[in-house]
CSV table of C-alpha atoms in Angstrom, one decimal:
chain,number,residue,atom,x,y,z
A,841,MET,CA,-16.7,-26.5,-97.1
A,842,THR,CA,-19.6,-26.2,-94.7
A,843,LEU,CA,-19.6,-24.2,-91.5
A,844,ASN,CA,-20.2,-27.4,-89.5
A,845,GLU,CA,-17.1,-29.0,-91.1
A,846,ILE,CA,-15.0,-25.9,-90.3
A,847,LEU,CA,-16.1,-25.6,-86.7
A,848,THR,CA,-15.7,-29.3,-86.1
A,849,PHE,CA,-12.1,-29.2,-87.3
A,850,LEU,CA,-11.2,-26.0,-85.5
A,851,ASN,CA,-12.6,-27.2,-82.2
A,852,SER,CA,-10.7,-30.5,-82.7
A,853,PHE,CA,-7.5,-28.5,-83.4
A,854,LEU,CA,-7.9,-26.4,-80.3
A,855,LYS,CA,-8.2,-29.5,-78.1
A,856,LYS,CA,-4.9,-30.7,-79.6
A,857,LEU,CA,-3.4,-27.3,-79.0
A,858,ASN,CA,-4.5,-27.3,-75.4
A,859,SER,CA,-3.0,-30.7,-74.8
A,860,SER,CA,0.2,-29.6,-76.4
A,861,ASN,CA,0.4,-26.5,-74.2
A,862,VAL,CA,-0.1,-28.6,-71.1
A,863,LYS,CA,2.7,-31.0,-72.2
A,864,ASN,CA,5.0,-28.1,-72.9
A,865,LYS,CA,4.2,-26.1,-69.9
A,866,HIS,CA,7.9,-25.6,-68.9
A,867,ALA,CA,9.4,-25.5,-72.4
A,868,THR,CA,11.7,-22.8,-73.6
A,869,PHE,CA,10.5,-20.3,-76.2
A,870,HIS,CA,12.2,-22.4,-78.8
A,871,GLY,CA,10.4,-25.5,-77.5
A,872,ILE,CA,7.1,-23.7,-77.6
A,873,TRP,CA,7.6,-22.7,-81.2
A,874,SER,CA,8.7,-26.2,-82.2
A,875,ALA,CA,5.6,-27.8,-80.6
A,876,TYR,CA,3.3,-25.3,-82.2
A,877,HIS,CA,5.0,-25.6,-85.6
A,878,ASP,CA,4.8,-29.4,-85.5
A,879,LEU,CA,1.1,-29.4,-84.5
A,880,VAL,CA,0.2,-26.9,-87.3
A,881,GLY,CA,2.3,-28.7,-89.8
A,882,LYS,CA,0.5,-32.0,-89.0
A,883,TYR,CA,-3.1,-30.7,-88.7
A,884,LEU,CA,-3.9,-27.1,-89.4
A,885,PHE,CA,-1.7,-26.4,-92.4
A,886,PRO,CA,-3.0,-29.4,-94.5
A,887,TRP,CA,-6.5,-28.5,-93.5
A,888,ASP,CA,-6.0,-24.9,-94.5
A,889,GLN,CA,-4.8,-25.8,-97.9
A,890,GLU,CA,-7.9,-27.9,-98.4
A,891,TYR,CA,-10.1,-25.1,-97.1
A,892,LEU,CA,-8.6,-22.7,-99.6
A,893,ARG,CA,-9.4,-25.1,-102.4
A,894,ARG,CA,-13.0,-25.4,-101.2
A,895,MET,CA,-13.8,-21.8,-100.2
A,896,PRO,CA,-17.4,-20.7,-101.0
A,897,SER,CA,-17.9,-18.4,-104.0
A,898,ARG,CA,-18.2,-14.7,-103.3
A,899,ARG,CA,-21.8,-13.6,-103.4
A,900,HIS,CA,-23.0,-10.3,-105.0
A,901,ASP,CA,-25.9,-9.4,-102.6
A,902,GLY,CA,-24.5,-6.5,-100.6
A,903,SER,CA,-23.7,-8.8,-97.6
A,904,ILE,CA,-21.0,-8.0,-95.1
A,905,PHE,CA,-19.0,-10.4,-93.1
A,906,LEU,CA,-17.8,-8.8,-89.9
A,907,SER,CA,-14.8,-10.5,-88.2
A,908,VAL,CA,-14.8,-9.8,-84.4
A,909,VAL,CA,-12.1,-11.2,-82.2
A,910,SER,CA,-12.6,-10.8,-78.5
A,911,PHE,CA,-10.1,-11.5,-75.7
A,912,ARG,CA,-11.8,-11.3,-72.3
A,913,ASP,CA,-13.6,-8.2,-73.5
A,914,GLU,CA,-16.6,-6.8,-71.5
A,915,MET,CA,-17.4,-4.4,-74.4
A,916,CYS,CA,-17.9,-7.2,-76.9
A,917,VAL,CA,-21.7,-7.5,-76.4
A,918,GLU,CA,-22.2,-3.7,-76.8
A,919,THR,CA,-20.1,-3.8,-80.0
A,920,LEU,CA,-22.3,-6.5,-81.5
A,921,LYS,CA,-25.5,-4.6,-80.5
A,922,ASP,CA,-24.2,-1.3,-81.9
A,923,ALA,CA,-23.2,-3.0,-85.2
A,924,PHE,CA,-26.7,-4.4,-85.8
A,925,HIS,CA,-28.6,-1.4,-84.3
A,926,LYS,CA,-26.7,1.1,-86.5
A,927,ALA,CA,-26.8,-1.0,-89.7
A,928,THR,CA,-29.0,0.0,-92.6
A,929,SER,CA,-29.4,-3.6,-93.6
A,930,PRO,CA,-28.9,-5.7,-90.4
A,931,ASP,CA,-30.4,-8.8,-92.2
A,932,ASN,CA,-27.4,-8.6,-94.5
A,933,LEU,CA,-24.8,-8.6,-91.7
A,934,PHE,CA,-23.0,-11.8,-90.7
A,935,ILE,CA,-20.5,-11.9,-87.8
A,936,GLY,CA,-17.7,-14.3,-87.3
A,937,LEU,CA,-17.0,-14.1,-83.5
A,938,VAL,CA,-13.9,-15.6,-82.0
A,939,GLN,CA,-14.5,-15.5,-78.2
A,940,GLN,CA,-11.4,-16.0,-76.0
A,941,ASN,CA,-12.6,-16.1,-72.4
A,942,CYS,CA,-11.6,-17.3,-69.0
A,943,GLU,CA,-14.4,-19.7,-68.0
A,944,GLU,CA,-13.0,-20.7,-64.6
A,945,GLU,CA,-14.5,-19.9,-61.2
A,946,LYS,CA,-11.6,-17.5,-60.5
A,947,CYS,CA,-10.3,-15.3,-63.3
A,948,ARG,CA,-7.8,-12.5,-63.2
A,949,ARG,CA,-9.1,-9.0,-63.9
A,950,GLY,CA,-7.0,-6.8,-61.6
A,951,LYS,CA,-8.2,-9.1,-58.8
A,952,ASP,CA,-9.7,-12.5,-58.8
A,953,VAL,CA,-13.3,-12.4,-60.2
A,954,GLY,CA,-15.7,-14.9,-61.7
A,955,PRO,CA,-15.9,-16.1,-65.3
A,956,ASP,CA,-15.8,-13.5,-68.1
A,957,PRO,CA,-19.1,-12.2,-69.5
A,958,ASP,CA,-20.2,-14.5,-72.3
A,959,CYS,CA,-20.5,-12.1,-75.3
A,960,TYR,CA,-22.3,-14.6,-77.5
A,961,ASN,CA,-24.9,-15.7,-74.9
A,962,LEU,CA,-25.5,-12.2,-73.7
A,963,PHE,CA,-26.1,-10.9,-77.2
A,964,CYS,CA,-28.2,-13.8,-78.3
A,965,SER,CA,-30.5,-13.5,-75.2
A,966,SER,CA,-30.9,-9.8,-75.7
A,967,SER,CA,-33.9,-8.2,-77.4
A,968,THR,CA,-31.5,-6.9,-80.1
A,969,GLY,CA,-29.6,-10.1,-80.7
A,970,LYS,CA,-32.1,-12.9,-80.4
A,971,LYS,CA,-33.5,-12.6,-83.9
A,972,PHE,CA,-30.1,-12.5,-85.6
A,973,CYS,CA,-28.7,-15.4,-83.6
A,974,ASN,CA,-31.8,-17.5,-84.5
A,975,ASN,CA,-31.2,-16.5,-88.2
A,976,GLY,CA,-27.6,-17.9,-87.9
A,977,GLN,CA,-26.1,-14.5,-88.4
A,978,ILE,CA,-23.6,-15.0,-85.6
A,979,ARG,CA,-21.0,-17.7,-86.1
A,980,LEU,CA,-19.1,-18.5,-83.0
A,981,LEU,CA,-15.8,-20.1,-82.2
A,982,ARG,CA,-15.1,-20.4,-78.5
A,983,MET,CA,-11.5,-20.5,-77.2
A,984,LYS,CA,-10.2,-20.8,-73.7
A,985,GLU,CA,-8.0,-18.1,-72.4
A,986,ALA,CA,-5.1,-20.6,-72.2
A,987,GLU,CA,-5.5,-21.4,-75.9
A,988,SER,CA,-5.0,-17.8,-77.0
A,989,LEU,CA,-2.4,-17.3,-79.8
A,990,GLY,CA,-2.7,-13.5,-80.1
A,991,PRO,CA,-4.9,-11.2,-82.2
A,992,TYR,CA,-3.4,-12.3,-85.6
A,993,MET,CA,-4.3,-16.0,-85.1
A,994,ALA,CA,-7.7,-15.0,-83.7
A,995,ARG,CA,-8.3,-13.2,-87.0
A,996,TYR,CA,-7.1,-16.3,-88.8
A,997,PHE,CA,-9.7,-18.4,-87.1
A,998,ALA,CA,-12.5,-15.7,-87.6
A,999,SER,CA,-11.7,-15.6,-91.3
A,1000,LYS,CA,-12.6,-19.2,-91.7
A,1001,LEU,CA,-16.1,-18.4,-90.6
A,1002,TRP,CA,-16.7,-16.4,-93.8
A,1003,MET,CA,-19.4,-18.0,-95.9
A,1004,GLY,CA,-19.2,-16.1,-99.2
A,1005,GLU,CA,-20.4,-12.6,-98.1
A,1006,GLN,CA,-19.6,-9.9,-100.7
A,1007,TRP,CA,-17.6,-7.7,-98.4
A,1008,TYR,CA,-15.1,-8.5,-95.6
A,1009,MET,CA,-14.6,-6.3,-92.6
A,1010,GLN,CA,-12.5,-6.8,-89.5
A,1011,ILE,CA,-12.6,-4.9,-86.2
A,1012,ASP,CA,-11.7,-5.2,-82.6
A,1013,SER,CA,-14.3,-6.1,-80.1
A,1014,HIS,CA,-14.5,-2.7,-78.4
A,1015,MET,CA,-15.9,-0.4,-81.1
A,1016,SER,CA,-18.8,1.9,-81.7
A,1017,PHE,CA,-20.5,2.6,-85.1
A,1018,LEU,CA,-22.0,5.5,-87.1
A,1019,GLN,CA,-25.6,5.2,-88.1
A,1020,ASN,CA,-25.8,3.5,-91.5
A,1021,TRP,CA,-22.2,2.4,-91.3
A,1022,ASP,CA,-22.7,-0.6,-93.6
A,1023,ALA,CA,-24.3,1.2,-96.5
A,1024,LEU,CA,-21.7,4.0,-96.2
A,1025,SER,CA,-18.9,1.4,-96.2
A,1026,ILE,CA,-20.2,-0.1,-99.4
A,1027,GLN,CA,-20.6,3.3,-101.0
A,1028,MET,CA,-17.0,4.1,-100.2
A,1029,LEU,CA,-15.8,0.8,-101.6
A,1030,GLU,CA,-17.7,1.3,-104.8
A,1031,LYS,CA,-16.5,4.9,-105.2
A,1032,ALA,CA,-12.8,4.0,-104.7
A,1033,PRO,CA,-11.0,4.0,-108.1
A,1034,SER,CA,-10.0,0.3,-107.8
A,1035,ASN,CA,-11.3,-3.1,-108.7
A,1036,LYS,CA,-10.0,-4.4,-105.4
A,1037,PRO,CA,-10.3,-1.7,-102.8
A,1038,VAL,CA,-9.4,-1.9,-99.1
A,1039,ILE,CA,-10.5,0.9,-96.8
A,1040,SER,CA,-8.7,1.4,-93.4
A,1041,HIS,CA,-7.4,3.9,-90.9
A,1042,LEU,CA,-6.9,4.3,-87.2
A,1043,PRO,CA,-10.4,5.2,-86.0
A,1044,PRO,CA,-11.1,8.0,-83.6
A,1045,PRO,CA,-11.7,7.2,-79.9
A,1046,ASN,CA,-15.1,5.7,-79.2
A,1047,THR,CA,-15.8,8.7,-76.9
A,1048,VAL,CA,-16.2,11.0,-79.9
A,1049,ASN,CA,-19.6,11.9,-81.5
A,1050,LEU,CA,-19.4,10.1,-84.8
A,1051,GLU,CA,-22.4,11.9,-86.1
A,1052,GLU,CA,-20.6,15.2,-85.6
A,1053,LYS,CA,-17.4,13.8,-87.0
A,1054,SER,CA,-19.2,12.7,-90.2
A,1055,GLU,CA,-19.4,16.4,-91.2
A,1056,VAL,CA,-15.6,16.5,-91.7
A,1057,ALA,CA,-13.1,14.4,-93.5
A,1058,ALA,CA,-11.8,11.3,-91.6
A,1059,PRO,CA,-8.3,11.3,-90.1
A,1060,ARG,CA,-5.9,9.4,-92.4
A,1061,LEU,CA,-3.0,7.0,-91.5
A,1062,CYS,CA,0.1,8.1,-93.4
A,1063,GLY,CA,3.1,7.5,-91.2
A,1064,ALA,CA,5.3,4.6,-90.1
A,1065,ILE,CA,8.4,4.2,-87.9
A,1066,PHE,CA,10.9,1.5,-87.2
A,1067,ALA,CA,10.4,0.4,-83.6
A,1068,THR,CA,13.3,1.1,-81.3
A,1069,SER,CA,12.4,-1.0,-78.3
A,1070,ASP,CA,14.6,-4.0,-77.6
A,1071,ILE,CA,11.5,-6.3,-77.6
A,1072,GLU,CA,10.2,-5.2,-81.0
A,1073,GLY,CA,12.9,-6.3,-83.4
A,1074,GLN,CA,12.9,-3.0,-85.4
A,1075,ILE,CA,9.5,-4.0,-86.9
A,1076,VAL,CA,7.6,-1.3,-88.7
A,1077,ARG,CA,4.9,0.3,-86.6
A,1078,LEU,CA,2.2,2.5,-87.9
A,1079,GLU,CA,1.8,6.0,-86.6
A,1080,GLY,CA,1.0,9.5,-87.9
A,1081,THR,CA,-2.8,9.5,-88.1
A,1082,TYR,CA,-3.9,13.1,-88.6
A,1083,ASN,CA,-6.8,15.3,-89.9
A,1084,TYR,CA,-5.0,16.3,-93.1
A,1085,ASP,CA,-7.9,17.4,-95.2
A,1086,ARG,CA,-9.8,20.6,-95.1
A,1087,VAL,CA,-12.2,19.4,-97.7
A,1088,LYS,CA,-14.3,16.2,-97.4
A,1089,LEU,CA,-14.5,14.4,-100.7
A,1090,ASP,CA,-16.8,11.6,-101.8
A,1091,THR,CA,-13.9,9.6,-103.3
A,1092,PRO,CA,-11.7,7.8,-100.8
A,1093,ARG,CA,-8.1,9.0,-100.9
A,1094,PHE,CA,-5.2,6.5,-101.4
A,1095,ALA,CA,-3.4,5.3,-98.3
A,1096,PRO,CA,-0.1,3.4,-97.7
A,1097,PHE,CA,-1.1,1.1,-94.9
A,1098,VAL,CA,-3.9,-0.8,-93.3
A,1099,ALA,CA,-4.7,-1.0,-89.6
A,1100,ALA,CA,-5.6,-4.4,-88.4
A,1101,GLY,CA,-8.3,-3.1,-86.0
A,1102,TYR,CA,-10.5,-1.7,-88.7
A,1103,LEU,CA,-10.6,-2.5,-92.4
A,1104,ILE,CA,-13.2,-3.3,-95.0
A,1105,ALA,CA,-12.5,-4.9,-98.3
A,1106,HIS,CA,-13.5,-6.9,-101.3
A,1107,SER,CA,-13.9,-10.3,-99.7
A,1108,ASP,CA,-11.7,-12.0,-102.3
A,1109,MET,CA,-8.8,-10.8,-100.1
A,1110,LEU,CA,-9.5,-13.9,-98.0
A,1111,ARG,CA,-8.7,-16.1,-101.0
A,1112,ASP,CA,-5.9,-13.9,-102.5
A,1113,VAL,CA,-4.2,-13.0,-99.2
A,1114,PRO,CA,-5.1,-15.7,-96.8
A,1115,PHE,CA,-4.1,-15.5,-93.1
A,1116,ASP,CA,-1.0,-17.4,-92.2
A,1117,PRO,CA,-1.4,-20.2,-89.6
A,1118,PHE,CA,2.3,-20.0,-88.8
A,1119,LEU,CA,2.2,-16.6,-87.1
A,1120,PRO,CA,1.2,-17.3,-83.5
A,1121,TYR,CA,1.9,-15.3,-80.3
A,1122,LEU,CA,2.2,-11.9,-82.1
A,1123,PHE,CA,1.1,-8.4,-81.1
A,1124,LEU,CA,3.4,-6.7,-83.6
A,1125,GLY,CA,4.1,-6.9,-87.4
A,1126,GLU,CA,0.7,-8.0,-88.8
A,1127,GLU,CA,-0.2,-4.5,-90.2
A,1128,ILE,CA,2.9,-3.8,-92.3
A,1129,LEU,CA,2.9,-7.4,-93.5
A,1130,LEU,CA,-0.8,-7.3,-94.5
A,1131,SER,CA,-0.3,-3.9,-96.2
A,1132,ALA,CA,2.5,-5.3,-98.3
A,1133,ARG,CA,0.8,-8.5,-99.1
A,1134,LEU,CA,-2.4,-6.8,-100.2
A,1135,TRP,CA,-0.6,-4.2,-102.4
A,1136,THR,CA,1.6,-6.8,-104.1
A,1137,SER,CA,-1.6,-8.9,-104.7
A,1138,GLY,CA,-3.2,-6.1,-106.6
A,1139,TYR,CA,-5.3,-4.5,-103.9
A,1140,ASP,CA,-5.3,-0.7,-103.5
A,1141,ILE,CA,-5.5,0.8,-100.0
A,1142,PHE,CA,-7.7,3.8,-99.2
A,1143,SER,CA,-8.7,6.0,-96.2
A,1144,PRO,CA,-12.4,6.3,-95.4
A,1145,THR,CA,-13.9,9.6,-96.4
A,1146,ILE,CA,-15.6,9.9,-93.0
A,1147,SER,CA,-15.1,8.0,-89.7
A,1148,LEU,CA,-17.5,5.1,-89.5
A,1149,VAL,CA,-16.4,3.5,-86.3
A,1150,GLY,CA,-14.8,4.5,-83.0
A,1151,HIS,CA,-12.3,2.5,-81.0
A,1152,ARG,CA,-11.8,2.2,-77.3
A,1153,TYR,CA,-8.0,2.8,-76.9
A,1154,GLU,CA,-7.8,3.1,-73.1
A,1155,ARG,CA,-7.8,-0.5,-71.8
A,1156,ASN,CA,-5.1,-0.3,-69.2
A,1157,GLN,CA,-6.9,-2.5,-66.6
A,1158,GLN,CA,-8.0,-5.1,-69.0
A,1159,PRO,CA,-6.4,-8.6,-69.3
A,1160,LYS,CA,-3.8,-8.9,-72.1
A,1161,PHE,CA,-3.2,-12.0,-74.2
A,1162,TRP,CA,0.5,-12.2,-73.3
A,1163,GLU,CA,-0.5,-12.7,-69.7
A,1164,ALA,CA,-2.4,-15.8,-70.9
A,1165,ILE,CA,0.8,-16.9,-72.7
A,1166,HIS,CA,2.7,-16.6,-69.4
A,1167,MET,CA,0.0,-18.5,-67.6
A,1168,ALA,CA,0.0,-21.3,-70.2
A,1169,PHE,CA,3.8,-21.6,-70.1
A,1170,THR,CA,6.2,-19.6,-67.9
A,1171,ASN,CA,6.4,-16.0,-66.9
A,1172,GLY,CA,8.4,-13.8,-69.3
A,1173,VAL,CA,8.4,-16.2,-72.2
A,1174,HIS,CA,6.2,-14.1,-74.5
A,1175,ASN,CA,8.7,-11.5,-75.5
A,1176,PRO,CA,11.5,-13.8,-76.8
A,1177,LEU,CA,8.8,-16.0,-78.4
A,1178,GLN,CA,7.4,-13.0,-80.3
A,1179,MET,CA,10.9,-11.9,-81.3
A,1180,LEU,CA,11.5,-15.4,-82.7
A,1181,VAL,CA,8.3,-15.5,-84.8
A,1182,LEU,CA,8.8,-12.0,-86.0
A,1183,ASN,CA,11.6,-13.3,-88.2
A,1184,ARG,CA,9.0,-14.9,-90.4
A,1185,ILE,CA,7.5,-11.5,-91.1
A,1186,LYS,CA,10.8,-9.7,-91.4
A,1187,GLN,CA,12.1,-12.3,-94.0
A,1188,GLN,CA,9.0,-11.6,-96.2
A,1189,LEU,CA,9.5,-7.9,-95.9
A,1190,GLY,CA,13.2,-8.0,-96.9
A,1191,TYR,CA,15.0,-7.3,-93.6
A,1192,PRO,CA,18.6,-8.3,-94.4
A,1193,GLU,CA,19.1,-9.7,-90.9
A,1194,SER,CA,16.2,-12.0,-91.5
A,1195,ALA,CA,17.2,-13.2,-95.0
A,1196,ARG,CA,16.3,-16.8,-95.7
A,1197,GLY,CA,19.9,-18.1,-95.1
A,1198,MET,CA,20.0,-16.4,-91.7
A,1199,VAL,CA,16.7,-17.3,-90.1
A,1200,LYS,CA,17.0,-20.1,-87.5
A,1201,PRO,CA,15.4,-22.4,-86.9
A,1202,LYS,CA,14.4,-23.1,-90.5
A,1203,THR,CA,11.0,-24.1,-89.4
A,1204,LEU,CA,10.2,-20.4,-89.1
A,1205,LEU,CA,9.9,-20.4,-92.9
A,1206,THR,CA,7.8,-23.5,-93.4
A,1207,ALA,CA,5.3,-22.9,-96.2
A,1208,VAL,CA,6.1,-19.2,-96.2
A,1209,GLN,CA,5.6,-18.9,-100.0
A,1210,GLN,CA,1.9,-19.9,-99.6
A,1211,TYR,CA,1.3,-16.9,-97.3
A,1212,SER,CA,3.6,-14.3,-98.6
A,1213,MET,CA,3.8,-11.5,-101.2
A,1214,GLY,CA,1.5,-11.5,-104.2
A,1215,HIS,CA,2.7,-11.6,-107.9
A,1216,ILE,CA,0.8,-8.6,-109.3
A,1217,ARG,CA,3.2,-5.9,-108.1
A,1218,SER,CA,6.6,-6.0,-106.5
A,1219,LEU,CA,7.5,-5.6,-102.9
A,1220,GLU,CA,10.4,-3.3,-104.0
A,1221,ASP,CA,7.9,-1.0,-105.6
A,1222,TYR,CA,5.6,-1.0,-102.6
A,1223,LEU,CA,8.5,-0.2,-100.2
A,1224,LYS,CA,9.6,2.7,-102.4
A,1225,ILE,CA,6.1,4.1,-102.7
A,1226,VAL,CA,5.6,4.1,-98.9
A,1227,GLY,CA,9.2,5.3,-98.1
A,1228,LEU,CA,10.6,2.3,-96.2
A,1229,ASN,CA,14.2,1.2,-96.4
A,1230,MET,CA,14.5,-2.2,-94.6
A,1231,SER,CA,18.3,-2.2,-94.8
A,1232,LEU,CA,18.9,1.2,-93.3
A,1233,LYS,CA,15.8,1.2,-91.1
A,1234,GLU,CA,14.9,4.6,-92.5
A,1235,VAL,CA,11.6,6.2,-93.4
A,1236,THR,CA,11.5,8.7,-96.2
A,1237,TYR,CA,8.8,11.3,-96.4
A,1238,THR,CA,6.9,10.7,-99.6
A,1239,ALA,CA,4.3,13.6,-99.3
A,1240,TRP,CA,1.6,11.9,-101.5
A,1241,CYS,CA,-0.4,10.6,-98.6
A,1242,GLU,CA,-0.2,13.7,-96.5
A,1243,THR,CA,-1.2,15.9,-99.4
A,1244,GLY,CA,-4.1,13.6,-100.3
A,1245,MET,CA,-2.9,12.7,-103.8
A,1246,PRO,CA,-2.5,9.3,-105.4
A,1247,PRO,CA,0.9,7.6,-105.1
A,1248,PRO,CA,3.5,7.5,-107.9
A,1249,GLY,CA,2.2,5.4,-110.8
A,1250,PHE,CA,-1.4,6.3,-110.1
A,1251,GLU,CA,-1.4,9.8,-111.5
A,1252,LYS,CA,-4.4,9.0,-113.8
A,1253,HIS,CA,-6.6,9.4,-110.8
A,1254,ASN,CA,-5.3,12.9,-109.8
A,1255,HIS,CA,-8.4,14.6,-111.2
A,1256,LEU,CA,-10.5,12.9,-108.5
A,1257,TYR,CA,-8.7,14.7,-105.8
A,1258,VAL,CA,-8.7,18.3,-106.8
A,1259,ASN,CA,-10.1,20.2,-103.8
């Protein structure tokens, strides 16, 4: 499927979505889900199945596809500049940018201001970006603020801009990069003891000096908790990133989870673990679901040996996508809407309260098998290895991640991690 075909369809779908949102402006959260489900079932899902049959072949040329999703983010253009400026091989870097902006004369940003900065135009008109844009290395999907479906669906759309690059990387749009981050990423992937590696962690803040940090081992993400807030549905949240290692190794250490804001992987993951078009309006749940789907599909998760990117965590005054949901529909509708859609994730992860027979409406499970666990390894084994009990909502300390050793069943790799 060509890029032109993909963009033509996605832009057509977004127009239909916008019309549906206007029509359902005062709908209840059940009505919003029903309208979205029916629209996706009629247009996006059938197209997605065709896309998956016609995906390009994976190249073996060292190329990296960088998925960047931006929601009204003034740092987006600096993120793109830094990615290319710090790359060893910028001509081998291709970006799929999903730009969600307010383009009105009056936009909310603490107070009424003008249209959001246009990340794509600013980058492509800059001395850094002009060459790469002219070479077709930036693939753009524009979305209006009112069309925002949350970060997961933005990543869904960005993934469709992949054109066969060897490696797939996804980040947020407010990141900084270490010099030679691309070559170092590929080195880590090739040194990981796996045919299908995924490297991920929670990056340090973008205010740190990444050059200095490269002298020590990267912090690793080992912990998870069951959320306790009433609006989070006891979904698993990732916590517990820490500098566990006194010794920096060349071989990436195994990890239990991926973080959605930074991961890099063998790009076959887009074919084997495709993004699910039936997961709109979410800010929670994507990381534990993706971790489980990757592992059960035969992918092994690792921490980076050093920190390659920094992340801007303090964004208190920046617009949030759930505010756009409230503008598109009615104030306060996002939380119950998210709680409803979370049942699709919880059913896949084995939460007893979201078992197939208990989930209502049944449309929440439409085509769930096409976007669920893999068939290489079992979900039960994954949950045991990472210490999660979905019935009791308990987390068991497993020690292997914190001590930097492979998980149970992977002891043949122990010799790689002798400090």
